[in-house]
CSV table of C-alpha atoms in Angstrom, one decimal:
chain,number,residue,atom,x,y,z
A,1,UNK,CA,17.2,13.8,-44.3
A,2,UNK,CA,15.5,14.4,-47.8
A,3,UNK,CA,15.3,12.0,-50.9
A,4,UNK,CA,18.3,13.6,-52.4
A,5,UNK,CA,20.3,13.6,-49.3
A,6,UNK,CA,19.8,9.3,-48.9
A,7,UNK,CA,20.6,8.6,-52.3
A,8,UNK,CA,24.4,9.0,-51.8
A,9,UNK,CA,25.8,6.0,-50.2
A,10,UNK,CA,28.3,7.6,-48.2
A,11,UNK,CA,25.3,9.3,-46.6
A,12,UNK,CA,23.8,5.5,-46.1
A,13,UNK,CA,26.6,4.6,-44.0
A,14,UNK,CA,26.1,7.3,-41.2
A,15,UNK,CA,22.5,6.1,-41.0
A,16,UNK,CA,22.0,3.3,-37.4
A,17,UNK,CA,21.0,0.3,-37.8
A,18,UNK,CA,18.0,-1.0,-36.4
A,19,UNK,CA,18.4,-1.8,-32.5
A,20,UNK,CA,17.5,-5.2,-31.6
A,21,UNK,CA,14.7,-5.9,-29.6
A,22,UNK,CA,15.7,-8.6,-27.7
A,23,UNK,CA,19.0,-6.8,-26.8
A,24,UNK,CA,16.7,-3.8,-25.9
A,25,UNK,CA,14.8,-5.5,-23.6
A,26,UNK,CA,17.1,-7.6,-22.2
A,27,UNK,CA,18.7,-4.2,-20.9
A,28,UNK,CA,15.6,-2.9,-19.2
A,29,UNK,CA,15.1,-6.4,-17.8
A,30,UNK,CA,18.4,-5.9,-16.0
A,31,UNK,CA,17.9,-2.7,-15.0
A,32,UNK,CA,14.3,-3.6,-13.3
A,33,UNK,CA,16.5,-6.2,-11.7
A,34,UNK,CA,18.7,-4.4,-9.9
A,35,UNK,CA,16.3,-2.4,-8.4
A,36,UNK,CA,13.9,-5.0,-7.5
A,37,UNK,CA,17.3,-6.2,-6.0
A,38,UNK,CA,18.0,-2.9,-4.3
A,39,UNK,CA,14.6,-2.6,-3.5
A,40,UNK,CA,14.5,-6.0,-1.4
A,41,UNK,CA,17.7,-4.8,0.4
A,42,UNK,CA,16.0,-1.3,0.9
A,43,UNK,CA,12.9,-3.2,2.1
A,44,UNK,CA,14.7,-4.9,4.8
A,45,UNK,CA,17.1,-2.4,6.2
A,46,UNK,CA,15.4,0.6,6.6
A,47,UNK,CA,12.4,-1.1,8.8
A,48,UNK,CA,15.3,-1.6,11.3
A,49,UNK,CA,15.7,2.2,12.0
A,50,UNK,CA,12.1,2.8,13.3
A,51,UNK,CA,11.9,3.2,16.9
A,52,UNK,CA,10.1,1.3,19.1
A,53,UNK,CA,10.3,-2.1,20.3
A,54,UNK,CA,8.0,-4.5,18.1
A,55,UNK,CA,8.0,-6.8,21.4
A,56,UNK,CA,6.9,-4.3,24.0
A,57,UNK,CA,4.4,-2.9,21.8
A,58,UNK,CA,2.5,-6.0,21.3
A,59,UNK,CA,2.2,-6.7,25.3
A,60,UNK,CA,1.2,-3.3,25.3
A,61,UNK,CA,-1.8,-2.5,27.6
A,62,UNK,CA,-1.1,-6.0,29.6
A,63,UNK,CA,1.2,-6.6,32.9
A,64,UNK,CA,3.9,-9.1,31.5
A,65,UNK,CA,7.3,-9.7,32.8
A,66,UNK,CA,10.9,-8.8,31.0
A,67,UNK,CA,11.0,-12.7,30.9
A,68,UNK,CA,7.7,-12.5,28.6
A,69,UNK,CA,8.7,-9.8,26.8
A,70,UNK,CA,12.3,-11.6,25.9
A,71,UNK,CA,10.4,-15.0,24.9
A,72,UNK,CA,8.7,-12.7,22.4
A,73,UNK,CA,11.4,-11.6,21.1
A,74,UNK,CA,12.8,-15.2,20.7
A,75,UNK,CA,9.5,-16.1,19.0
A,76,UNK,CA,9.8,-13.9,16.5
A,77,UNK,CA,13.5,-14.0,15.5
A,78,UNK,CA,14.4,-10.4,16.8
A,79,UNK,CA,17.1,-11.6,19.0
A,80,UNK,CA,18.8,-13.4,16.2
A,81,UNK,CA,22.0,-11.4,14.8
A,82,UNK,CA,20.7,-8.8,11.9
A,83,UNK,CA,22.8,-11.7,9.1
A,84,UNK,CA,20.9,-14.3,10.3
A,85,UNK,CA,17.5,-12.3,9.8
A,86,UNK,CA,18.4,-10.9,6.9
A,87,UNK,CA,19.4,-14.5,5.4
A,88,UNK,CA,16.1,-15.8,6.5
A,89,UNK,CA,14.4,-12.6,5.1
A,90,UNK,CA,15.7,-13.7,1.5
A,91,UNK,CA,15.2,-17.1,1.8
A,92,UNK,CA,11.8,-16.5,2.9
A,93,UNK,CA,10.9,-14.3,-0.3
A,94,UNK,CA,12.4,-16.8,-2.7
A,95,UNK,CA,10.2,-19.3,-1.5
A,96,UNK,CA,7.2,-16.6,-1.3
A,97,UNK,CA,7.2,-16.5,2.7
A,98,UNK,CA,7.2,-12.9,4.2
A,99,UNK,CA,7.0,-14.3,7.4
A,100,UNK,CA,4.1,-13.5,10.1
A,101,UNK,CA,2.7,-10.5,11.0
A,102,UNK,CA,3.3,-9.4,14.8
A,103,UNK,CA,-0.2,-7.9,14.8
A,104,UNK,CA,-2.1,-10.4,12.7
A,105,UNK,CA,-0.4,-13.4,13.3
A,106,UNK,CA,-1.3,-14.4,9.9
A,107,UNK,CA,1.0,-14.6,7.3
A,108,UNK,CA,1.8,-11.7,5.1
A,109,UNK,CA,1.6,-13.5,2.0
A,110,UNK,CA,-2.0,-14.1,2.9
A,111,UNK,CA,-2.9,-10.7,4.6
A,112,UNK,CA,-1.6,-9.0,1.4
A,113,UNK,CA,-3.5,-11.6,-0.8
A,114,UNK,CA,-6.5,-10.4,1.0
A,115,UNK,CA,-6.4,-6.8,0.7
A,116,UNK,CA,-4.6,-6.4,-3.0
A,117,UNK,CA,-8.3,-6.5,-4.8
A,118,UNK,CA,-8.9,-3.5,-2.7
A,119,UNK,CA,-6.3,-1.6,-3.6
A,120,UNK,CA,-7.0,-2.7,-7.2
A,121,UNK,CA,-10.5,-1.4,-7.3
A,122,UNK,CA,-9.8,1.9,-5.8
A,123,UNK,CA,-6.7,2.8,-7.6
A,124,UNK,CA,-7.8,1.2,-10.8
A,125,UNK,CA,-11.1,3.3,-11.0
A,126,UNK,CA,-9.4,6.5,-9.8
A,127,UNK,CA,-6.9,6.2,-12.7
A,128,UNK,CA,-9.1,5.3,-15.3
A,129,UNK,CA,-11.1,8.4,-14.3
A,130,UNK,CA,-8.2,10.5,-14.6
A,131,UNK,CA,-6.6,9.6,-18.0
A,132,UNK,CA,-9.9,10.0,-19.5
A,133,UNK,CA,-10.9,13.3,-18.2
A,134,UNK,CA,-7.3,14.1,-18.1
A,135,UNK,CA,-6.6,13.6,-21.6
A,136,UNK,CA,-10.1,15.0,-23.5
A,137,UNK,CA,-9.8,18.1,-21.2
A,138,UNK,CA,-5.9,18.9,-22.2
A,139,UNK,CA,-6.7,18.1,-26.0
A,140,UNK,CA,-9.9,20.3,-25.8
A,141,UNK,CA,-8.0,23.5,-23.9
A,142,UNK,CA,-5.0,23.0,-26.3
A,143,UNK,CA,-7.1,23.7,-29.2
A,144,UNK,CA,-8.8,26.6,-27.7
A,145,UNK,CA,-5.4,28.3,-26.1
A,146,UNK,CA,-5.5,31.1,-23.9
A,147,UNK,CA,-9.5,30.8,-23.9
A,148,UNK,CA,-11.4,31.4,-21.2
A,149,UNK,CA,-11.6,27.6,-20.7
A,150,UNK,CA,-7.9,26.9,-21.1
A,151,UNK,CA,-6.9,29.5,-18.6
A,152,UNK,CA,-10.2,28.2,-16.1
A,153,UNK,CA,-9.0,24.4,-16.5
A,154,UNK,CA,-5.4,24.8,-16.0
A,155,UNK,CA,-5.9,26.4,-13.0
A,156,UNK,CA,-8.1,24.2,-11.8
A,157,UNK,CA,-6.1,21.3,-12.2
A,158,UNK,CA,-2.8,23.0,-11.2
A,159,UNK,CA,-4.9,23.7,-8.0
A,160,UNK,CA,-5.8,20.1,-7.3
A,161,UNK,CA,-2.0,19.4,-8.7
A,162,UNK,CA,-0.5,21.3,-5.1
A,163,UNK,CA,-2.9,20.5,-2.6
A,164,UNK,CA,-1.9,17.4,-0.1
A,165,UNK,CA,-3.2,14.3,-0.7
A,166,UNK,CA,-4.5,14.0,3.1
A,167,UNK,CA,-6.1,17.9,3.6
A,168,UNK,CA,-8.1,17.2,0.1
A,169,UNK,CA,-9.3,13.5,1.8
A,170,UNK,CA,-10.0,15.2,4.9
A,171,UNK,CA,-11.8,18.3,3.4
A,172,UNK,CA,-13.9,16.2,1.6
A,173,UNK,CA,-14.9,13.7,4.1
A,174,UNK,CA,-16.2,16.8,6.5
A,175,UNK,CA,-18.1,18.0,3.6
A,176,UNK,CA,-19.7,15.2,2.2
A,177,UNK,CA,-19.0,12.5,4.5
A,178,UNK,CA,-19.7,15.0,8.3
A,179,UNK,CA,-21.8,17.8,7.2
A,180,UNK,CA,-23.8,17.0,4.2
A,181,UNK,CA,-24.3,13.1,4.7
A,182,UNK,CA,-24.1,12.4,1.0
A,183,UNK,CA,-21.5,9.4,1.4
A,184,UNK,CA,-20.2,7.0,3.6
A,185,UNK,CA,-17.0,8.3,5.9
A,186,UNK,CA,-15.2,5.5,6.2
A,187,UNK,CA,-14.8,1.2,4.9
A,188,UNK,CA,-15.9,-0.5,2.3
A,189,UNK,CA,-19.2,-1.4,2.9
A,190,UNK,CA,-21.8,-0.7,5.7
A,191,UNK,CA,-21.1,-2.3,8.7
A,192,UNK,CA,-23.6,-5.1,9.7
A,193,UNK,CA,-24.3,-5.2,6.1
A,194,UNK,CA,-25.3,-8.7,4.3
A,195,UNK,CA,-26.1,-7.5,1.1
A,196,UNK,CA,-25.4,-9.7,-2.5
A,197,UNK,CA,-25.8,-8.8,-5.9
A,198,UNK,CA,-26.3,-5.8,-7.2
A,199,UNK,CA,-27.0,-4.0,-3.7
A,200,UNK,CA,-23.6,-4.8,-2.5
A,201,UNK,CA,-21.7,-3.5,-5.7
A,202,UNK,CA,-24.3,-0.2,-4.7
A,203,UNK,CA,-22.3,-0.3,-1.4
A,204,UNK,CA,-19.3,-0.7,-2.1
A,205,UNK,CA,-19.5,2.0,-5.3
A,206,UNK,CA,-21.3,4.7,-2.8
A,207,UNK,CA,-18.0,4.0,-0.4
A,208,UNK,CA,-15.5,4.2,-3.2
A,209,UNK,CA,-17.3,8.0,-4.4
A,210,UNK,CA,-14.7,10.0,-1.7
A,211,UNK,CA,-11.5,8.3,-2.1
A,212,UNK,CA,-12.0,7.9,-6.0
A,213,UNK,CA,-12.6,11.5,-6.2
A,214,UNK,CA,-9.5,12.4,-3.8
A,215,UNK,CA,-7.1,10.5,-5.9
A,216,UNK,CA,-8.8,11.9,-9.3
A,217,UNK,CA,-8.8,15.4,-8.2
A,218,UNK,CA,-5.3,15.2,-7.4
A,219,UNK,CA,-3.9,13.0,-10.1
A,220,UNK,CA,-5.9,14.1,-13.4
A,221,UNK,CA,-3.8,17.1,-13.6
A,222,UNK,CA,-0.7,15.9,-14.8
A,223,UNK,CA,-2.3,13.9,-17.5
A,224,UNK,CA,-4.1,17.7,-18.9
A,225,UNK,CA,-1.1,19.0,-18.5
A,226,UNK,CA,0.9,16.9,-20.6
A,227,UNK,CA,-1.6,16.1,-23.3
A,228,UNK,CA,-1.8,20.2,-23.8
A,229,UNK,CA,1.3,20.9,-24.1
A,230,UNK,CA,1.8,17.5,-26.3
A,231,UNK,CA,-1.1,19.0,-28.6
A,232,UNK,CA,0.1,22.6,-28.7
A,233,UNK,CA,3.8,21.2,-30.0
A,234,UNK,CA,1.3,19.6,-33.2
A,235,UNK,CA,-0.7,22.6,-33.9
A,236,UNK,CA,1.8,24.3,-36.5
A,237,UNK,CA,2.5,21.2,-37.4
A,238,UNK,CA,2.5,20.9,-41.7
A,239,UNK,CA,0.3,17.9,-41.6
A,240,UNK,CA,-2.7,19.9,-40.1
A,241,UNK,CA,-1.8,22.7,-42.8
A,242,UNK,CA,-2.6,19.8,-45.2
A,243,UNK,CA,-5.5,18.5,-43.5
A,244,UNK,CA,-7.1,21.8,-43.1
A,245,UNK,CA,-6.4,22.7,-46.8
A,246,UNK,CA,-8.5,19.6,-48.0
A,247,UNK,CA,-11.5,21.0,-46.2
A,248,UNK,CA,-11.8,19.0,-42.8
A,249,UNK,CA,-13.6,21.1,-40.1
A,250,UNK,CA,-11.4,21.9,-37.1
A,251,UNK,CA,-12.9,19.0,-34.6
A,252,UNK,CA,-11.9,16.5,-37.1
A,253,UNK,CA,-8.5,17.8,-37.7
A,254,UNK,CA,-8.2,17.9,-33.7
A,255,UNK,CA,-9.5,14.7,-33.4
A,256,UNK,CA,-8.2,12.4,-36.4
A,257,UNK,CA,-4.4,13.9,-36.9
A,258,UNK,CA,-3.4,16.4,-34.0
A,259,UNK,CA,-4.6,14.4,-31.1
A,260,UNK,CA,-3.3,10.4,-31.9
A,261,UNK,CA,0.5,11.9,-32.9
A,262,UNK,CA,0.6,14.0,-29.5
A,263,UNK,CA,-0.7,10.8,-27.3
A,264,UNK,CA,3.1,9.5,-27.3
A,265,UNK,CA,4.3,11.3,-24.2
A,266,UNK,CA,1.0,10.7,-23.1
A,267,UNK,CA,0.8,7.3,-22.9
A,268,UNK,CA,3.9,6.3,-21.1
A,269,UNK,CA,3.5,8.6,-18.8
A,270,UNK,CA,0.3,6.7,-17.7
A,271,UNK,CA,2.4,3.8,-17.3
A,272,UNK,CA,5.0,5.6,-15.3
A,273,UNK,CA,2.5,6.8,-12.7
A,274,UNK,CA,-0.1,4.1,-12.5
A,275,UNK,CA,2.5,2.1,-10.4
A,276,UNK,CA,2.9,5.4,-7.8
A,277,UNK,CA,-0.6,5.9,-8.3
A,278,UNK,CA,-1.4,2.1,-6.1
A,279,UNK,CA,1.8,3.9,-4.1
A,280,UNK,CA,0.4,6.7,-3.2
A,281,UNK,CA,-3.3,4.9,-2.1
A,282,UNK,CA,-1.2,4.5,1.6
A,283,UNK,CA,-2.8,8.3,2.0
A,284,UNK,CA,-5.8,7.8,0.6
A,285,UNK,CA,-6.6,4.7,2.4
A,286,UNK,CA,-5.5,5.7,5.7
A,287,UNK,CA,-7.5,9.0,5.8
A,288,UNK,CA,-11.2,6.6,4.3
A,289,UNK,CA,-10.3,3.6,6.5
A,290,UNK,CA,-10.2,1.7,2.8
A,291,UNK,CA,-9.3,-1.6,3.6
A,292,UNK,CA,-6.2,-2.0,1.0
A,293,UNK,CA,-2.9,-2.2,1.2
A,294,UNK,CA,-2.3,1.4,1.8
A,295,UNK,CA,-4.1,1.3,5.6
A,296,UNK,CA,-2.6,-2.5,6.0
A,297,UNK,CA,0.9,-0.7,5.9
A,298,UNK,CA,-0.1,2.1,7.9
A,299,UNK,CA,-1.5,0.1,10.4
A,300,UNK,CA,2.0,-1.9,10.6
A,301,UNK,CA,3.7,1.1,11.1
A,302,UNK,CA,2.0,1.3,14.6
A,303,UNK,CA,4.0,-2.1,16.0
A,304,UNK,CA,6.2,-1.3,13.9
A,305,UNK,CA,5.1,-4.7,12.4
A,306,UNK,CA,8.8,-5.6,10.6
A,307,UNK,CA,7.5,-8.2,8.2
A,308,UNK,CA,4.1,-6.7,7.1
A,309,UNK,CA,6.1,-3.4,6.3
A,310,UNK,CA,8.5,-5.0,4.6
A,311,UNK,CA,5.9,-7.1,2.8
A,312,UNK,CA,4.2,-4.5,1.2
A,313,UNK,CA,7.0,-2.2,0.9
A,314,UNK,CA,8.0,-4.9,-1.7
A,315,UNK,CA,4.7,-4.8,-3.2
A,316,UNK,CA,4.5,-1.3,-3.6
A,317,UNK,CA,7.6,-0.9,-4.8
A,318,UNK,CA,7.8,-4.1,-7.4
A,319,UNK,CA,4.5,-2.9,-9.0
A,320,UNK,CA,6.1,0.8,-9.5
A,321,UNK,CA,9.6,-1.1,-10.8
A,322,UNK,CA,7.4,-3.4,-13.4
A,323,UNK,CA,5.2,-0.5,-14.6
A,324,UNK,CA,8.2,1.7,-15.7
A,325,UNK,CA,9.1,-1.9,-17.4
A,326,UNK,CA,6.4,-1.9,-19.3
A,327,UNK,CA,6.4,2.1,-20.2
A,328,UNK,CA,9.8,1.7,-21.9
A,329,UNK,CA,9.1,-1.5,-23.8
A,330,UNK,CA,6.2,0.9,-24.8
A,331,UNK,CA,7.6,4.2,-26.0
A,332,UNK,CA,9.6,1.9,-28.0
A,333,UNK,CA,7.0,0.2,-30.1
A,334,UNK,CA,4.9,3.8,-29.9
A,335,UNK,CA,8.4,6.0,-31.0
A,336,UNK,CA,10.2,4.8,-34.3
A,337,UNK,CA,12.9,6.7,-33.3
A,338,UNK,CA,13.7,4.3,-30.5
A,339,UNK,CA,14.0,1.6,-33.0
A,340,UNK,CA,17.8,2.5,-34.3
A,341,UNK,CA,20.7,2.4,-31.7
């Protein structure tokens, strides 16, 4: 609307007011808790369709009678009515008690408490990783469009972008891990291993090179991809026009005005998939024998181990609910536009 345009008041009228915040988030609070709530009902339910028997697979290997097997099942709760579990189910997480693990027997709370860091550290240094290199390479190929480099990098990445999770971990740990003996093939850190200090960080970091680089290859893509085309929308912009005009080399008009207005997309999107990103570790983990939650969950999915899976289910799922949380109260202080109803 131009200057002429907003001094009529009639015109003034048609213009929102200014959305309140509070009401604002109090809407996306409700929304995150319906699906935790869904989610907890999900988390519960669907754990009850896997076949298999979580009693006779933990005498498995061992001659026990139908009598032990059914005393089992007693011990555990699973010949309880499906209300009554599910009533103790809730009650248990409103208290913070998931129960005991069939193939621990350690409670979840405290087998989840152990691995979490693990999770953390892979999936926080993988993503890291990929929104820097994600986001200088798609401003840097934007600016040089249908280059050389542009088309090399986008093809790269849309490359990574399609190939499975597992096959990349699994090509990779042959490689480097089987053939050339660069890196570690599996854990966390050597077994037998009493390093402290400094050597065991070395460890750990020469451990975390494969999965870290499975996740970044595979992940990095969708941040260059956004960023360019978030960069290319800015290039005609008139602002550059201007800055160009006044005698600012290209870098600087790149770097100072086209980049920061074209991070906006940008930036919530690494909110939205930071939270799949510790989802999708269950891959990762599973193929490096990283001891996280990702290979915790698929090692209960051998039993299956009912509360474990639906203790980290919830995990997974709440940290994926509270990130998009946090990406919409986000965009909203990023985009003014957002700030009128």
């Amino acid at each position: 609307m131009s200057l002429a345009e907003t001094s009529d008041p009639s015109a003034l009228e048609d213009v929102p007011a200014p959305a309140g915040l509070g009401r604002y988030v109090l809407n996306r609070a409700i929304g995150a808790a319906i699906s935790l709530i869904l989610i907890v009902v999900v988390g519960f339910f669907v754990f009850r369709i896997l076949p298999g028997d979580p009693a006779i697979t933990m005498t498995r290997g061992r001659r026990v009678s139908a009598a032990d097997v059914d005393r089992l099942r007693e011990q555990f709760g699973l010949d309880q009515p499906l209300p009554v579990q599910f009533w103790k189910y809730l009650t248990g997480l409103v208290t913070g008690d998931l129960g005991t693990s069939y193939t621990y027997d350690a409670p979840v709370t405290q087998l989840i408490g152990e691995r979490v860091g693990s999770t953390l550290l892979l999936t926080g240094t993988a993503a890291a990783i990929s929104v820097v290199l994600g986001l200088w390479l798609g401003q840097r190929v934007a600016w040089r469009r249908g280059s050389t480099f542009d088309k090399a990098q986008t093809g790269i990445a849309l490359v990574f972008w399609s190939v499975p999770t597992f096959w990349l971990g699994l090509l990779l740990l042959m490689l480097f891990g089987g053939t050339l003996q660069w890196f570690p093939t599996g854990g966390m850190t050597t077994p037998g291993s009493t390093a402290t200090g400094l050597a065991y960080a070395l460890d750990v970091a020469r451990h975390l090179v494969l999965p870290v680089l499975t996740m970044v290859a595979v992940v990095y893509a969708q941040y260059l991809m956004v960023m360019r085309a978030s960069v290319l929308e800015e290039m005609n912009a008139d602002y550059l026009t201007t800055a160009r005009a006044k005698g600012l080399r290209e870098d600087l008009v790149r770097t100072r005005h086209a980049v920061p207005n074209a991070l906006l997309p940008t930036v919530t999107l690494i909110f939205l998939t930071l939270g799949h990103l510790i989802g999708g570790a269950i891959t990762v983990e599973t193929v490096f024998s990283w001891p996280g939650l990702g290979y915790l969950t698929f090692q209960a999915l051998d039993g299956p181990d009912l509360p474990l899976l639906q203790g980290t289910f919830v995990v997974f799922s709440s940290i994926v609910v509270l990130m998009n949380f946090v990406a919409d109260l986000l965009y909203r202080v990023l985009d003014p536009r957002l700030k009128v109803a």
